[in-house]
Tab-separated table of C-alpha atoms in Angstrom:
chain	number	residue	atom	x	y	z
S	1	UNK	CA	-18.029	21.021	36.954
S	2	UNK	CA	-16.621	21.421	40.418
S	3	UNK	CA	-13.141	22.652	41.358
S	4	UNK	CA	-11.197	20.395	43.704
S	5	UNK	CA	-8.917	22.525	45.882
S	6	UNK	CA	-8.083	20.607	49.070
S	7	UNK	CA	-6.961	22.829	51.938
S	8	UNK	CA	-4.488	20.119	52.996
S	9	UNK	CA	-2.140	20.914	50.070
S	10	UNK	CA	-0.529	24.101	48.780
S	11	UNK	CA	-2.864	26.210	46.625
S	12	UNK	CA	-2.292	26.436	42.858
S	13	UNK	CA	0.331	29.037	41.979
S	14	UNK	CA	-1.505	30.203	38.842
S	15	UNK	CA	-5.064	30.263	37.428
S	16	UNK	CA	-6.000	26.579	37.543
S	17	UNK	CA	-7.624	24.019	39.841
S	18	UNK	CA	-5.786	21.054	41.335
S	19	UNK	CA	-8.623	18.854	40.098
S	20	UNK	CA	-12.024	19.075	38.451
S	21	UNK	CA	-15.006	16.821	39.072
S	22	UNK	CA	-17.270	16.291	36.068
S	23	UNK	CA	-20.995	15.708	36.496
S	24	UNK	CA	-22.406	12.275	35.717
S	25	UNK	CA	-23.465	11.904	32.090
S	26	UNK	CA	-21.371	14.819	30.815
S	27	UNK	CA	-20.511	14.969	27.119
S	28	UNK	CA	-16.728	15.082	26.726
S	29	UNK	CA	-14.643	16.666	23.956
S	30	UNK	CA	-10.910	16.052	23.596
S	31	UNK	CA	-8.912	18.237	21.229
S	32	UNK	CA	-5.730	17.365	19.462
S	33	UNK	CA	-2.721	19.468	20.318
S	34	UNK	CA	-2.992	22.829	18.591
S	35	UNK	CA	0.075	24.649	17.332
S	36	UNK	CA	0.505	28.368	16.658
S	37	UNK	CA	-0.284	27.918	12.981
S	38	UNK	CA	-2.554	30.611	11.550
S	39	UNK	CA	-5.149	29.745	8.900
S	40	UNK	CA	-2.931	31.365	6.239
S	41	UNK	CA	-0.046	29.056	7.192
S	42	UNK	CA	1.985	31.684	9.006
S	43	UNK	CA	3.593	31.099	12.399
S	44	UNK	CA	4.125	34.210	14.531
S	45	UNK	CA	7.199	34.663	16.695
S	46	UNK	CA	6.857	34.132	20.424
S	47	UNK	CA	4.931	31.892	22.751
S	48	UNK	CA	2.168	34.372	23.573
S	49	UNK	CA	1.284	35.011	19.922
S	50	UNK	CA	1.417	31.290	19.144
S	51	UNK	CA	-0.635	30.392	22.238
S	52	UNK	CA	-3.307	32.922	21.238
S	53	UNK	CA	-3.669	31.041	17.953
S	54	UNK	CA	-3.748	27.712	19.813
S	55	UNK	CA	-6.580	28.933	22.037
S	56	UNK	CA	-8.469	30.477	19.103
S	57	UNK	CA	-8.258	27.130	17.302
S	58	UNK	CA	-9.444	25.362	20.461
S	59	UNK	CA	-12.441	27.699	20.701
S	60	UNK	CA	-13.315	26.917	17.074
S	61	UNK	CA	-13.114	23.173	17.764
S	62	UNK	CA	-15.179	23.447	20.950
S	63	UNK	CA	-17.686	25.613	19.104
S	64	UNK	CA	-18.338	22.710	16.737
S	65	UNK	CA	-19.607	20.816	19.803
S	66	UNK	CA	-21.573	23.751	21.227
S	67	UNK	CA	-18.954	24.414	23.909
S	68	UNK	CA	-16.562	27.187	24.845
S	69	UNK	CA	-13.870	28.088	27.353
S	70	UNK	CA	-16.273	27.671	30.293
S	71	UNK	CA	-16.561	23.954	29.515
S	72	UNK	CA	-12.794	23.302	29.540
S	73	UNK	CA	-11.964	20.943	32.399
S	74	UNK	CA	-8.253	20.356	31.672
S	75	UNK	CA	-5.506	22.159	29.746
S	76	UNK	CA	-2.244	20.475	28.759
S	77	UNK	CA	0.426	22.744	27.334
S	78	UNK	CA	3.923	22.162	26.090
S	79	UNK	CA	6.635	24.780	25.566
S	80	UNK	CA	10.159	24.352	24.255
S	81	UNK	CA	11.888	26.460	26.912
S	82	UNK	CA	11.217	27.951	30.349
S	83	UNK	CA	11.524	31.364	28.687
S	84	UNK	CA	8.218	30.653	26.873
S	85	UNK	CA	6.214	29.938	30.036
S	86	UNK	CA	5.284	33.561	30.808
S	87	UNK	CA	3.964	34.288	27.301
S	88	UNK	CA	1.985	31.060	27.257
S	89	UNK	CA	0.544	31.778	30.709
S	90	UNK	CA	-0.598	35.279	29.667
S	91	UNK	CA	-2.485	33.775	26.713
S	92	UNK	CA	-3.937	31.000	28.911
S	93	UNK	CA	-5.074	33.506	31.528
S	94	UNK	CA	-6.757	35.625	28.837
S	95	UNK	CA	-8.480	32.491	27.478
S	96	UNK	CA	-9.766	31.682	30.992
S	97	UNK	CA	-10.477	35.279	32.083
S	98	UNK	CA	-14.289	34.878	32.160
S	99	UNK	CA	-14.304	31.255	33.379
S	100	UNK	CA	-15.731	30.694	36.874
S	101	UNK	CA	-14.629	27.084	37.451
S	102	UNK	CA	-10.962	26.940	36.500
S	103	UNK	CA	-9.740	23.780	34.767
S	104	UNK	CA	-6.921	21.587	35.957
S	105	UNK	CA	-3.693	22.284	34.102
S	106	UNK	CA	-0.388	20.714	33.137
S	107	UNK	CA	2.553	22.609	31.617
S	108	UNK	CA	5.610	20.733	30.364
S	109	UNK	CA	8.882	21.738	28.790
S	110	UNK	CA	9.661	19.602	25.750
S	111	UNK	CA	12.564	19.365	23.339
S	112	UNK	CA	10.621	20.484	20.269
S	113	UNK	CA	7.779	20.048	17.809
S	114	UNK	CA	7.424	19.060	14.147
S	115	UNK	CA	8.879	22.370	12.933
S	116	UNK	CA	11.504	24.429	14.768
S	117	UNK	CA	9.466	27.663	14.682
S	118	UNK	CA	6.774	26.156	16.914
S	119	UNK	CA	7.406	26.938	20.600
S	120	UNK	CA	4.045	26.047	22.188
S	121	UNK	CA	1.312	23.440	21.774
S	122	UNK	CA	-1.974	23.266	23.682
S	123	UNK	CA	-4.662	20.607	24.010
S	124	UNK	CA	-7.787	20.523	26.164
S	125	UNK	CA	-10.495	18.334	27.575
S	126	UNK	CA	-13.956	19.903	27.811
S	127	UNK	CA	-17.202	18.593	29.273
S	128	UNK	CA	-20.808	19.658	29.487
S	129	UNK	CA	-24.041	18.100	30.648
S	130	UNK	CA	-26.597	17.444	27.905
């Protein structure tokens, strides 16, 4: 993967790339949106705790395809309030802490999810050459 960071536009204001170029022939994995739902059915309070579960679930899904955080080329995240952005971003930055080529990223504020206790949802695209 290659980061696309044109000098003709403002740099990203967080840990992400404006764009990512995938190599020809790359295998691609697309996850469903993951909610902060623990295996035991519990939902912790707060965006950071929920996002940590989202990213742990994503790592488990990517692991099934022989991939990990380094293969993530795009992250889409959804939070229910601006107040949840900082907690989500801390969890995202921890998830990407060891990644050299940062993925592109989208973060949106939405009106809600299937249950009111959910405050964040995360989905990713990942790619890797065979």
